[in-house]
mmCIF file of C-alpha atoms and ligand atoms in Angstrom:
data_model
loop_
_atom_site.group_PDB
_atom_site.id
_atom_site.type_symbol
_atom_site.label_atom_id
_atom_site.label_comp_id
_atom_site.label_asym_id
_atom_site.label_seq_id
_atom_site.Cartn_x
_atom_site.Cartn_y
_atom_site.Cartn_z
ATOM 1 C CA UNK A 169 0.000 0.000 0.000
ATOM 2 C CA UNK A 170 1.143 3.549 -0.469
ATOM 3 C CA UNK A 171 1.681 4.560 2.803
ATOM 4 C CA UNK A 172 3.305 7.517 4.083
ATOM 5 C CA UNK A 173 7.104 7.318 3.522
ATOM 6 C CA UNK A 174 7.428 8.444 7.483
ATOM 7 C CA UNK A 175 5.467 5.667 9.215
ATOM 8 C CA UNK A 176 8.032 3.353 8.599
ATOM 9 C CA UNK A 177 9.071 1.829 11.825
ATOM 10 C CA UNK A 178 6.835 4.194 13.846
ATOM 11 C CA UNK A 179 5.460 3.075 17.315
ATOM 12 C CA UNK A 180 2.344 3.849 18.826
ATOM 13 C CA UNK A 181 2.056 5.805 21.705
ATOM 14 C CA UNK A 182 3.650 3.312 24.865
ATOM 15 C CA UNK A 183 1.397 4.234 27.872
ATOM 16 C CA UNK A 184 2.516 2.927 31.274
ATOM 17 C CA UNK A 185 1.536 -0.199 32.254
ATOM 18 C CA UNK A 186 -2.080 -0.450 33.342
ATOM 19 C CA UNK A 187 -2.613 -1.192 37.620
ATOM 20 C CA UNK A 188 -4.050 -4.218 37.448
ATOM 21 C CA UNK A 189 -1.426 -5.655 34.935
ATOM 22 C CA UNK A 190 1.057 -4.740 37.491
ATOM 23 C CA UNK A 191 -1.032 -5.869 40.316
ATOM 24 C CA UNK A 192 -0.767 -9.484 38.727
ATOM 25 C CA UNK A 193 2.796 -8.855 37.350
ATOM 26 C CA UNK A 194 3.739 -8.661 41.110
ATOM 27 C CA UNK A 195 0.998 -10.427 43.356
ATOM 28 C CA UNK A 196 0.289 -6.510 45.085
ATOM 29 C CA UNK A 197 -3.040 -6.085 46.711
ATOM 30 C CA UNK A 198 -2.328 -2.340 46.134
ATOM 31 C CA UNK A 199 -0.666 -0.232 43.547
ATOM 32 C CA UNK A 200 -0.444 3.797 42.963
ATOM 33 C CA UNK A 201 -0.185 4.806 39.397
ATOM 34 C CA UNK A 202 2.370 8.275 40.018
ATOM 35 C CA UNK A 203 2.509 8.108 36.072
ATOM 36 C CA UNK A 204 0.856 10.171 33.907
ATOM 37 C CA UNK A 205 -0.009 13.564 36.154
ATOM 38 C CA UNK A 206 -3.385 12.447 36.856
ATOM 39 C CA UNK A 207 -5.302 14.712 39.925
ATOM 40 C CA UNK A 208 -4.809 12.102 42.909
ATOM 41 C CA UNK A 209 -7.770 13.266 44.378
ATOM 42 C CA UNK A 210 -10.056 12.440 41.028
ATOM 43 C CA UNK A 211 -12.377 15.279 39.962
ATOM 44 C CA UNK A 212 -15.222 17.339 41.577
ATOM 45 C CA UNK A 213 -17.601 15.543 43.554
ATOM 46 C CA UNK A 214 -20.169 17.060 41.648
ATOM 47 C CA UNK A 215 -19.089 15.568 38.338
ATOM 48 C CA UNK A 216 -20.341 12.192 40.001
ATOM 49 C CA UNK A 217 -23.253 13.603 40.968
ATOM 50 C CA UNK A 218 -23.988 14.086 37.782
ATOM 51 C CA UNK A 219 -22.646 10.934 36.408
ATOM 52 C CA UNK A 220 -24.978 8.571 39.110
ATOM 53 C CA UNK A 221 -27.778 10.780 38.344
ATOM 54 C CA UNK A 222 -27.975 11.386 34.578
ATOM 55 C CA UNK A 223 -29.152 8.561 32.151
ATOM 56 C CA UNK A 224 -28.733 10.303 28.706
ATOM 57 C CA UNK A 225 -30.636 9.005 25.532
ATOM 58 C CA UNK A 226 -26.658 8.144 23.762
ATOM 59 C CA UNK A 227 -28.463 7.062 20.395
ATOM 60 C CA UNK A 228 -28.392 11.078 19.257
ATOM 61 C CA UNK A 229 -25.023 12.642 18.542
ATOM 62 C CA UNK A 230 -23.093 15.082 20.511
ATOM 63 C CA UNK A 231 -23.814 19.156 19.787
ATOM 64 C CA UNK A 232 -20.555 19.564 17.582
ATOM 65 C CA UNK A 233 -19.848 22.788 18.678
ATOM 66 C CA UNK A 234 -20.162 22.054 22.622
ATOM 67 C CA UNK A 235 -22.252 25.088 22.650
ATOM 68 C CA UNK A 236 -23.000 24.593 26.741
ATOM 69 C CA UNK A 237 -19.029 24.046 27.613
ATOM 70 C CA UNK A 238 -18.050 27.125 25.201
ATOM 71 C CA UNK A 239 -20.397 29.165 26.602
ATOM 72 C CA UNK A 240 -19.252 28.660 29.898
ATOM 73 C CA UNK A 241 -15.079 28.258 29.069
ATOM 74 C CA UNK A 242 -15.684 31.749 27.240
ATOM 75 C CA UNK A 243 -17.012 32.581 30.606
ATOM 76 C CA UNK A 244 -14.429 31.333 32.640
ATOM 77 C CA UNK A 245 -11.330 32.208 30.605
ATOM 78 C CA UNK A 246 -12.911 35.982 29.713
ATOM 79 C CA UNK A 247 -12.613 35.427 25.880
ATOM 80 C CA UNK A 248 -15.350 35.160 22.897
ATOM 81 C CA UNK A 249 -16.814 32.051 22.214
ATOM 82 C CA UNK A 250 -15.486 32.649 18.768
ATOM 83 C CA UNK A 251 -11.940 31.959 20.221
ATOM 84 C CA UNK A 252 -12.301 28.513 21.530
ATOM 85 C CA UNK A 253 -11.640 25.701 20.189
ATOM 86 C CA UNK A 254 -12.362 22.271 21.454
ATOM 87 C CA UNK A 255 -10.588 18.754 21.146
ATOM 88 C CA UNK A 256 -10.991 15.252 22.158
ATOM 89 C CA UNK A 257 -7.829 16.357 24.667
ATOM 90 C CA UNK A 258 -5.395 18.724 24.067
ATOM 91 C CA UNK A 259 -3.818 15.486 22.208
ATOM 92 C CA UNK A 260 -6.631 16.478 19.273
ATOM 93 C CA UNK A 261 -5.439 19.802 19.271
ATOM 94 C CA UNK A 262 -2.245 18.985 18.430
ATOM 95 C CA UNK A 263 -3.341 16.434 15.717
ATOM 96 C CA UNK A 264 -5.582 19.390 14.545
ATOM 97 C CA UNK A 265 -2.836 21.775 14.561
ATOM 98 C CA UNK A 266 -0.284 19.348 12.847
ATOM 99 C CA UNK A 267 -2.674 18.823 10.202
ATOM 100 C CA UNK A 268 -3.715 22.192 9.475
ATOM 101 C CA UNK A 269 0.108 23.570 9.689
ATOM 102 C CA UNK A 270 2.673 21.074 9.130
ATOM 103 C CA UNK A 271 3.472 19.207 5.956
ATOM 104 C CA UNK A 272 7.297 18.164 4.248
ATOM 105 C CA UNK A 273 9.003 20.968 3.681
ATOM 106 C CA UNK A 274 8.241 22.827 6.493
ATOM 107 C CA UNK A 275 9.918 22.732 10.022
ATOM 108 C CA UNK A 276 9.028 22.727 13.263
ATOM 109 C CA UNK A 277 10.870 23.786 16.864
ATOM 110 C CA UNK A 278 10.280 22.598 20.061
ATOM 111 C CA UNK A 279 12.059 22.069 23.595
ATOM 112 C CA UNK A 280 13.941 18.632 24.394
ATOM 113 C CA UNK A 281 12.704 17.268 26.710
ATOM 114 C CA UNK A 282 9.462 18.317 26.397
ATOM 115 C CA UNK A 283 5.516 16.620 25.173
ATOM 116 C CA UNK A 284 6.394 13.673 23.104
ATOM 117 C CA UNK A 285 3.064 14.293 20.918
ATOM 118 C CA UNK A 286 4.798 17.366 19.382
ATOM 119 C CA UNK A 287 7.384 15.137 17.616
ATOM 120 C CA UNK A 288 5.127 12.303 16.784
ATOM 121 C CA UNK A 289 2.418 14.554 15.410
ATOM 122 C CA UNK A 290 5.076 16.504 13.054
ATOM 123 C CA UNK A 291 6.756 13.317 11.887
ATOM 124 C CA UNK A 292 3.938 11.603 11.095
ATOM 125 C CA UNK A 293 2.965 15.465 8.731
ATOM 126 C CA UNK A 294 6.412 14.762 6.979
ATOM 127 C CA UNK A 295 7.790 18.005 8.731
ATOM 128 C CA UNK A 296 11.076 18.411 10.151
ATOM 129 C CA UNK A 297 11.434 18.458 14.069
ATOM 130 C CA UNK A 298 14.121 20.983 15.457
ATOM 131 C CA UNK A 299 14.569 20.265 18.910
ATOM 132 C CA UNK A 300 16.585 22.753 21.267
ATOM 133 C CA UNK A 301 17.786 21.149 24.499
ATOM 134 C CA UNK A 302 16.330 22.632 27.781
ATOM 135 C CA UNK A 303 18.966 24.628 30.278
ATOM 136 C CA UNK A 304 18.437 23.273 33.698
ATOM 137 C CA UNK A 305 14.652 22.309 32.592
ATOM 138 C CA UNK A 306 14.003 25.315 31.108
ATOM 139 C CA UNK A 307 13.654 26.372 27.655
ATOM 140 C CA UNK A 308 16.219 27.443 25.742
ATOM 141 C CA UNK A 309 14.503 29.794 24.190
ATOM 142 C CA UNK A 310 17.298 32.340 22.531
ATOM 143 C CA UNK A 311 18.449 29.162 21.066
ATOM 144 C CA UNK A 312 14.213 28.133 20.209
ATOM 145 C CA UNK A 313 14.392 32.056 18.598
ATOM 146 C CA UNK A 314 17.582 31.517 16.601
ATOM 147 C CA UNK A 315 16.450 28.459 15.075
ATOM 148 C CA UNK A 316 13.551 29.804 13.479
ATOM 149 C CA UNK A 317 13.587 30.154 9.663
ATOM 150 C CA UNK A 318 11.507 31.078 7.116
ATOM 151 C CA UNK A 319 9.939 27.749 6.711
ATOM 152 C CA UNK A 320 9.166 27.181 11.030
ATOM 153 C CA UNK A 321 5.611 26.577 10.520
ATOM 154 C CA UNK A 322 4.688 25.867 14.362
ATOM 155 C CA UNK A 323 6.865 26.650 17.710
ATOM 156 C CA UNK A 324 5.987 24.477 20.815
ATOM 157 C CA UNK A 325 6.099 26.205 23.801
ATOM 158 C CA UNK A 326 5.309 24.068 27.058
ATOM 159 C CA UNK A 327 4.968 26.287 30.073
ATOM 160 C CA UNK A 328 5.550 24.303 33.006
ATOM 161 C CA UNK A 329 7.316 22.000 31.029
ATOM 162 C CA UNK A 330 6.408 18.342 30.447
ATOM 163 C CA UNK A 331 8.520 16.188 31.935
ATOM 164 C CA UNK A 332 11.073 18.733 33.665
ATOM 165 C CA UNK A 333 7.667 21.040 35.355
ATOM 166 C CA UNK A 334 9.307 24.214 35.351
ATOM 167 C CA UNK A 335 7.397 27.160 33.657
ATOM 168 C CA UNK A 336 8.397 30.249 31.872
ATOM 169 C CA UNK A 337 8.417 33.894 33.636
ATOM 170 C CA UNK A 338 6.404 36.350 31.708
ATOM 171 C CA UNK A 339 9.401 38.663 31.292
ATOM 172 C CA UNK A 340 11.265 35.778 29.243
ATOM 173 C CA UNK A 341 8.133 34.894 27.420
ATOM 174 C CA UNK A 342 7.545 38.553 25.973
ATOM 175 C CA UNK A 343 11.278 38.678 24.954
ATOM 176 C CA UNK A 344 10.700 35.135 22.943
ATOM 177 C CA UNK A 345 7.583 36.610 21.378
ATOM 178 C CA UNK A 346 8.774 39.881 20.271
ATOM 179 C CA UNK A 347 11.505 37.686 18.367
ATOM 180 C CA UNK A 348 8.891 35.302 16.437
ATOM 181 C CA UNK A 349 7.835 36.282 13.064
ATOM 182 C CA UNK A 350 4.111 36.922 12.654
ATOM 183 C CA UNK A 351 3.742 34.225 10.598
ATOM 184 C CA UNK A 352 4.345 31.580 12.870
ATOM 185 C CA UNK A 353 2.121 29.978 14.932
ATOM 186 C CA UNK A 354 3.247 29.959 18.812
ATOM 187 C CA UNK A 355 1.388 27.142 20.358
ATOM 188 C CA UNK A 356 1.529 27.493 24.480
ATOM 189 C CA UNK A 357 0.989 24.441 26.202
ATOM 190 C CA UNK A 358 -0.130 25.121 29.224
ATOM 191 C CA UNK A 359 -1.858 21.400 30.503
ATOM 192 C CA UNK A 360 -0.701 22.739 34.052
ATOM 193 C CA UNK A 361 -1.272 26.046 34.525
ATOM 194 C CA UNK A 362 -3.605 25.480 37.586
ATOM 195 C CA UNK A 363 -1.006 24.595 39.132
ATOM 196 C CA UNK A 364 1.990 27.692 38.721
ATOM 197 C CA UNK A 365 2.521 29.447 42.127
ATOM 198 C CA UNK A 366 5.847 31.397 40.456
ATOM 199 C CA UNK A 367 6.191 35.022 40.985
ATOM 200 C CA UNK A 368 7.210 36.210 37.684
ATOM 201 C CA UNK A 369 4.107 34.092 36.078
ATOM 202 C CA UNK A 370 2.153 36.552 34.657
ATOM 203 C CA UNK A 371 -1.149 35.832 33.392
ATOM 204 C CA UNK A 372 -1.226 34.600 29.547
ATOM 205 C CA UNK A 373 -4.160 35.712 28.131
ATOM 206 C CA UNK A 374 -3.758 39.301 27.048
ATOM 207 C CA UNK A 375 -0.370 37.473 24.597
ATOM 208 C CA UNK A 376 -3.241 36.724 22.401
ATOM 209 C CA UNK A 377 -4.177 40.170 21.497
ATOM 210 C CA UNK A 378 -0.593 41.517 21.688
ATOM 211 C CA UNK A 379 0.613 38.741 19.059
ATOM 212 C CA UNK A 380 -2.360 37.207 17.120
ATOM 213 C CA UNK A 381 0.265 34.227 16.395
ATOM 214 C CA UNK A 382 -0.267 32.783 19.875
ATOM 215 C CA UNK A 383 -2.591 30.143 20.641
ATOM 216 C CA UNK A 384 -2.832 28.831 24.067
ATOM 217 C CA UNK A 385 -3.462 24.810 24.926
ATOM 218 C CA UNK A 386 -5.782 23.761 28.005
ATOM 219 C CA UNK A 387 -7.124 20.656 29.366
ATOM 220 C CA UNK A 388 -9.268 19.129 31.713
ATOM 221 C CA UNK A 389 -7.202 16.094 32.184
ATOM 222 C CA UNK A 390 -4.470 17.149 34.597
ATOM 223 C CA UNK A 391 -5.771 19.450 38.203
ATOM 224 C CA UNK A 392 -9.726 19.079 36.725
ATOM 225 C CA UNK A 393 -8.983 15.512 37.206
ATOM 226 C CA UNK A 394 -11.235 14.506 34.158
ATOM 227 C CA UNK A 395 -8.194 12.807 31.862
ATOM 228 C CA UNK A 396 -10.712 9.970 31.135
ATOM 229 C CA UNK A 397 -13.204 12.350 28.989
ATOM 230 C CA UNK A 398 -10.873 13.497 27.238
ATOM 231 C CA UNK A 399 -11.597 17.445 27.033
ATOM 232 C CA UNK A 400 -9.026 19.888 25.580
ATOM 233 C CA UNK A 401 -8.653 23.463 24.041
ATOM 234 C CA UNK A 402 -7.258 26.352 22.316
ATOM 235 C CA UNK A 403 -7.641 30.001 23.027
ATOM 236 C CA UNK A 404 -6.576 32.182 20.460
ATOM 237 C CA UNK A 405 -7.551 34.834 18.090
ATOM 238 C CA UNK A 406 -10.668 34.334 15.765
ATOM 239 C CA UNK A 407 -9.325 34.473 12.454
ATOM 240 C CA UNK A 408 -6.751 31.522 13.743
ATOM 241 C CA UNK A 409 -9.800 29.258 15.378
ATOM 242 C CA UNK A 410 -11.780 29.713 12.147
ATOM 243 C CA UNK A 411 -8.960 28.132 9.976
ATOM 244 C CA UNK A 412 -8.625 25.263 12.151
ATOM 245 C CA UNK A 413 -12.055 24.556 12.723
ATOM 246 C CA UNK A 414 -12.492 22.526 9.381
ATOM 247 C CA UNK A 415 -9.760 20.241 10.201
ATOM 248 C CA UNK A 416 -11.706 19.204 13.508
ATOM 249 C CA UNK A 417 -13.981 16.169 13.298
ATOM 250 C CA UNK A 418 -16.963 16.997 13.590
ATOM 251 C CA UNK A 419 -17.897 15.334 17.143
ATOM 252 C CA UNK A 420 -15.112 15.274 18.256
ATOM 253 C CA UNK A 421 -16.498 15.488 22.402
ATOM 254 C CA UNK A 422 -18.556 13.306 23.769
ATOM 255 C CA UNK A 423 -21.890 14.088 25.504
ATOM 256 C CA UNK A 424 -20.838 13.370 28.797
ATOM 257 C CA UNK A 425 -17.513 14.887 28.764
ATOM 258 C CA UNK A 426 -19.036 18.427 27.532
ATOM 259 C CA UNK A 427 -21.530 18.134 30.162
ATOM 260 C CA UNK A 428 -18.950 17.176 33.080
ATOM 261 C CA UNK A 429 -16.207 19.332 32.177
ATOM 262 C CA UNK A 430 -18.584 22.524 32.342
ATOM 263 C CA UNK A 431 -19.732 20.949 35.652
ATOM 264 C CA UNK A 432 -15.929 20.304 36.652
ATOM 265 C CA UNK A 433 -15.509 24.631 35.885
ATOM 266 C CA UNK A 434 -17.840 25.511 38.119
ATOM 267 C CA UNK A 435 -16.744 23.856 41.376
ATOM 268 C CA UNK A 436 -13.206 26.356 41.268
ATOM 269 C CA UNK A 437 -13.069 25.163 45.044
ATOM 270 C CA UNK A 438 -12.515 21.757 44.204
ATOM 271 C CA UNK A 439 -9.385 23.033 41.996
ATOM 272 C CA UNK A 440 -8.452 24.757 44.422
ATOM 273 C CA UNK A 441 -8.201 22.429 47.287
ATOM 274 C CA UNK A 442 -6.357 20.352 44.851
ATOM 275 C CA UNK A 443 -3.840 22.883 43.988
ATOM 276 C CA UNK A 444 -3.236 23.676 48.074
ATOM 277 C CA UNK A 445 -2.644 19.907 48.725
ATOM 278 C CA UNK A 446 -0.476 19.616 45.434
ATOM 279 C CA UNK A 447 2.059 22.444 47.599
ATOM 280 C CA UNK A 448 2.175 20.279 50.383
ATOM 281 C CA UNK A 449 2.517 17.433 48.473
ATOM 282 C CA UNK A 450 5.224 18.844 46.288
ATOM 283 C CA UNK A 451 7.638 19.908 49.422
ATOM 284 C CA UNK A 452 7.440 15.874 50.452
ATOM 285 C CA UNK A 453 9.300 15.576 47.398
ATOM 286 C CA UNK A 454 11.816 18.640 47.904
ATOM 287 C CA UNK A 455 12.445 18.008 51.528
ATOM 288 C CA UNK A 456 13.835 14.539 50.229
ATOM 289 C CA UNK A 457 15.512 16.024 47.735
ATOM 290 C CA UNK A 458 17.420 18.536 49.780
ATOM 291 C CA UNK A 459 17.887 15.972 52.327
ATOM 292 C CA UNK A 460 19.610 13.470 50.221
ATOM 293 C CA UNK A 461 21.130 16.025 47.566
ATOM 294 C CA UNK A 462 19.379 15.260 44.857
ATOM 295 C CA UNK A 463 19.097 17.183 41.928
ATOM 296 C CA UNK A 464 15.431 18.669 41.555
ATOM 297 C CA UNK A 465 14.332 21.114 38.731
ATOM 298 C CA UNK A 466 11.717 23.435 40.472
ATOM 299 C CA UNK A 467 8.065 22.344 39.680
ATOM 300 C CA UNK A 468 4.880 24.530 39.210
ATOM 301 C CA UNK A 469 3.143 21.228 38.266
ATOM 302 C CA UNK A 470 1.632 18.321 39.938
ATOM 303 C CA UNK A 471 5.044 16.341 39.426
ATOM 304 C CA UNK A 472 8.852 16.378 39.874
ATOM 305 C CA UNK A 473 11.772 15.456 37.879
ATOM 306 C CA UNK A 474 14.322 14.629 39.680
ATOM 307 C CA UNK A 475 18.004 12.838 39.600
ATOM 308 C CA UNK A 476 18.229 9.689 41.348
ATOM 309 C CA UNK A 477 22.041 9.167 40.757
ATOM 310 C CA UNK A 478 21.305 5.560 40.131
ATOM 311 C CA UNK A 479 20.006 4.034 36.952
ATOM 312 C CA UNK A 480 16.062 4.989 36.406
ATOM 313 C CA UNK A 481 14.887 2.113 34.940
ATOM 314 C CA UNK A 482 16.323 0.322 37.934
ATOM 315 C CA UNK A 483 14.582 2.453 39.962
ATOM 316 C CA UNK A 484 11.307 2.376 37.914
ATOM 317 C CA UNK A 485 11.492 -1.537 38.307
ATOM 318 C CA UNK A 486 11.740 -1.189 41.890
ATOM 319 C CA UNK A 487 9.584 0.524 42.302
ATOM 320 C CA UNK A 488 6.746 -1.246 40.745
ATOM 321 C CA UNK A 489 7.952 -4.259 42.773
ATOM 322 C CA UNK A 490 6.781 -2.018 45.870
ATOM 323 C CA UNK A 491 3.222 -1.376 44.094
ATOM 324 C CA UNK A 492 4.507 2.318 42.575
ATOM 325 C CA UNK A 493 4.801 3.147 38.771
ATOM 326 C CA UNK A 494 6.998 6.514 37.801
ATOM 327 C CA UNK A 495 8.162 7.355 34.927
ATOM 328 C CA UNK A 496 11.633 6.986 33.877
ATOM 329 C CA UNK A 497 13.677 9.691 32.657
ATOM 330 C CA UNK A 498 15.649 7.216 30.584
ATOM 331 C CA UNK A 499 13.286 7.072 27.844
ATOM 332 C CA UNK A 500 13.163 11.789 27.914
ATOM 333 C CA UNK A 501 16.955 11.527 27.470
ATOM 334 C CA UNK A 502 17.647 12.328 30.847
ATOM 335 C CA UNK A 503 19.335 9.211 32.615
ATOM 336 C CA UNK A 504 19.363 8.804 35.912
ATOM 337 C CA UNK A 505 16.106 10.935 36.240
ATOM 338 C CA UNK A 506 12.296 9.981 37.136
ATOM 339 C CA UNK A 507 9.299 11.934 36.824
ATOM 340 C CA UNK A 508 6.599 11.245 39.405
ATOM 341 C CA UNK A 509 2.738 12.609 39.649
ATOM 342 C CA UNK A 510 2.569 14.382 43.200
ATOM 343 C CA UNK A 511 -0.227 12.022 44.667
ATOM 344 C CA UNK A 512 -2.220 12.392 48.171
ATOM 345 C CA UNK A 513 0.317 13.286 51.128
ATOM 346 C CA UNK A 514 0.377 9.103 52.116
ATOM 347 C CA UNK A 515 0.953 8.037 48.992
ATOM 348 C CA UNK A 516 3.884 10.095 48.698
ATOM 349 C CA UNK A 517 5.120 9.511 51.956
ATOM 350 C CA UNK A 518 4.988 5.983 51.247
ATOM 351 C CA UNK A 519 6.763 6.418 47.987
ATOM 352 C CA UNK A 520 9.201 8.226 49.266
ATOM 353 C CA UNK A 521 10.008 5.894 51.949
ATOM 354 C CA UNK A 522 10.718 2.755 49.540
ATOM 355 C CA UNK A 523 12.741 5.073 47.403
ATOM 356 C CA UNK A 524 14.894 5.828 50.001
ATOM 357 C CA UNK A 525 15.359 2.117 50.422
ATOM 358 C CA UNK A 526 16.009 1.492 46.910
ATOM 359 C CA UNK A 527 18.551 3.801 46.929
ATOM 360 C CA UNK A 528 20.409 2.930 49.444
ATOM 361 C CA UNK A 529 20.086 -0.764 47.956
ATOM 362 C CA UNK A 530 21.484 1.385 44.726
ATOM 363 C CA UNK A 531 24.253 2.576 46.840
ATOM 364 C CA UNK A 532 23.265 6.091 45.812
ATOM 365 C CA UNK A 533 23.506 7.008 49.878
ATOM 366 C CA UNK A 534 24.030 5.223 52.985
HETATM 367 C C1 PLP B 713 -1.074 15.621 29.660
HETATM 368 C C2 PLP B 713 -0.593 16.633 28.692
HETATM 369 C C3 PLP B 713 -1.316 16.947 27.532
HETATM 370 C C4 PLP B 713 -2.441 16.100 27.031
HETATM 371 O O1 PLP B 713 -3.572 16.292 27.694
HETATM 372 P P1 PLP B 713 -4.952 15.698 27.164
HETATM 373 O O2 PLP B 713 -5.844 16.903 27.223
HETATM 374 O O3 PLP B 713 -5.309 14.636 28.121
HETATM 375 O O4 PLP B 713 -4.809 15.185 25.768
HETATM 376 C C5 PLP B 713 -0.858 17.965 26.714
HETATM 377 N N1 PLP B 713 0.262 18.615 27.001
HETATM 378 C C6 PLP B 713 1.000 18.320 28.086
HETATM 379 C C7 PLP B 713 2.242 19.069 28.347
HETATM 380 C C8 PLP B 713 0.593 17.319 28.959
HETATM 381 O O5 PLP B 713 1.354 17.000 30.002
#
């Protein structure tokens, strides 16, 4: 068949291993997925409400323009509902985006490490992916600016950063902007921006009217705790919605996930009590970091990427012996690291105490 030259030898997306696989892989009663960045605390209680209370007729399709949800995200955010634009995930947007922007010929830049879909959506376009290596976790992004050309078609900015969690002051963001040309899109990931506590954060939202090439990225997977439904979107100028629009399938959200993520915007003290507990959570993991002098990039995110100064995968295996998946940093090009979802204060506690034991087993400290 005549398929594209570029899917040769491409994998599929590997997720971590599912709990129960590893509950049968190791005979554990018990096991704490600290994987993907899921909210530990699952979503607003009155989502289930909702859920036990609300048999839908499902033999009628979804409205394809979620007018209910963009009615009340245009609310929330303070934009038209003109601006929005939704996707099965923010994973969809990025297909969208790919698809509408990115074809051979054209190039693309993004941070390394940083959201695997960026590279997997642009290779599987044909484009080429220019990846500048991340300072201390952070964006490069004179070097991001410099390697801009006249063909850069998209520039993926992450902000906190996927896998490294550290997010991008305003000041530093402005600079970057100012050095874009107009004519390429700026896409600004920002799956965790309930959860930035930084000073020099500023707020995004007015970028979009000072540089009509920004788009901003949102989803209700990560602190609204609804990563099941699979509810994303983009905020961004009108003109830029209305030419990706068409490359959207048409129903593209479910029924239930409009209906629960407009439900999961409303309860803002459920996020909140989230974020507060995500603090405390997220100093477990720096007080054993600064105990044991580990190397820690500073989070604004509901994980932490840290150095282990033993092998990760080692440490991965370990702990999934003890009823914990991570993620290895082996696999983001940064050996020796691990990237672990923040998760109720017990469940990091306990973490934390069998990796201590691993590592002394690792001989990483006595
Ligand atoms: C989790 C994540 C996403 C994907 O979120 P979905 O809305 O669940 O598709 C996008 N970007 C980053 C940086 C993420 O960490």
């Amino acid at each position: 068949m005549k398929w594209k030259q570029q899917l040769d030898g491409m994998q599929a997306y590997k997720p971590g291993k599912p709990i129960e696989e590893v509950q049968r892989e190791f005979g554990l009663q018990e096991v704490v997925k600290l994987a993907s960045n899921e909210n530990p605390f699952g979503c607003s209680p009155k989502v289930t409400a909702y859920l036990q209370k609300n048999a839908v007729n499902y033999a009628i399709y979804p409205d394809g323009y979620a007018q209910n949800l963009r009615s009340a995200v245009a609310n929330h955010v303070g934009v038209k509902e003109t601006q929005l634009l939704f996707g099965n995930g923010s994973d969809d947007i990025i297909a969208i985006l790919t698809r509408a922007l990115l074809y051979p010929g054209v190039n693309t830049v993004m941070a390394d490490p940083s959201f695997s879909q960026y590279v997997h959506n642009a290779e599987i376009e044909g484009a080429e992916v220019r990846k500048i290596p991340c300072i201390e976790g952070a964006h490069d992004l004179n070097a991001m600016a410099a390697a801009i050309d006249e063909h850069t078609s998209i520039v993926w900015v992450c902000s906190p950063n996927n896998p490294t969690g550290v997010v991008i002051a305003d000041t530093d963001l402005r600079e970057f902007l100012a050095q874009v040309p107009s004519d390429v899109l700026v896409v600004l990931d920002e799956a965790y921006i309930e959860y930035v506590t930084h000073p020099g954060h500023k707020e995004t939202l007015p970028l979009i009217d000072e540089y009509p090439n920004v788009l901003l990225m949102r989803t209700f997977s990560k602190a609204y705790g609804l990563a099941a439904f699979r509810v994303g979107y983009a905020i961004g100028q009108p003109e830029v919605i209305a030419k990706l629009d068409p490359v959207r399938a048409p129903f593209n959200n479910t029924i239930l996930s409009q209906a629960v993520a407009a439900i999961a915007l409303s309860d803002q003290d459920f996020l909140k009590s989230c974020c507060a507990a995500n603090e405390i959570g997220k100093k477990q993991y720096v007080d054993f970091c600064e105990k044991h002098n580990l190397k820690y990039y500073p989070s604004d995110t509901n994980f932490i990427f840290f150095n282990t100064n033993a092998d990760s995968d080692v440490v991965f295996q370990e702990l999934m012996k003890r009823g914990f998946i991570i993620r290895s940093g082996n696999a983001l090009g940064a050996p020796g690291f691990i990237r672990v979802t923040i998760g109720t204060e017990a469940q990091n506690a306990a973490l934390l105490a069998h990796l201590e034991e691993v590592l002394k087993e690792q001989g990483v400290f006595a």
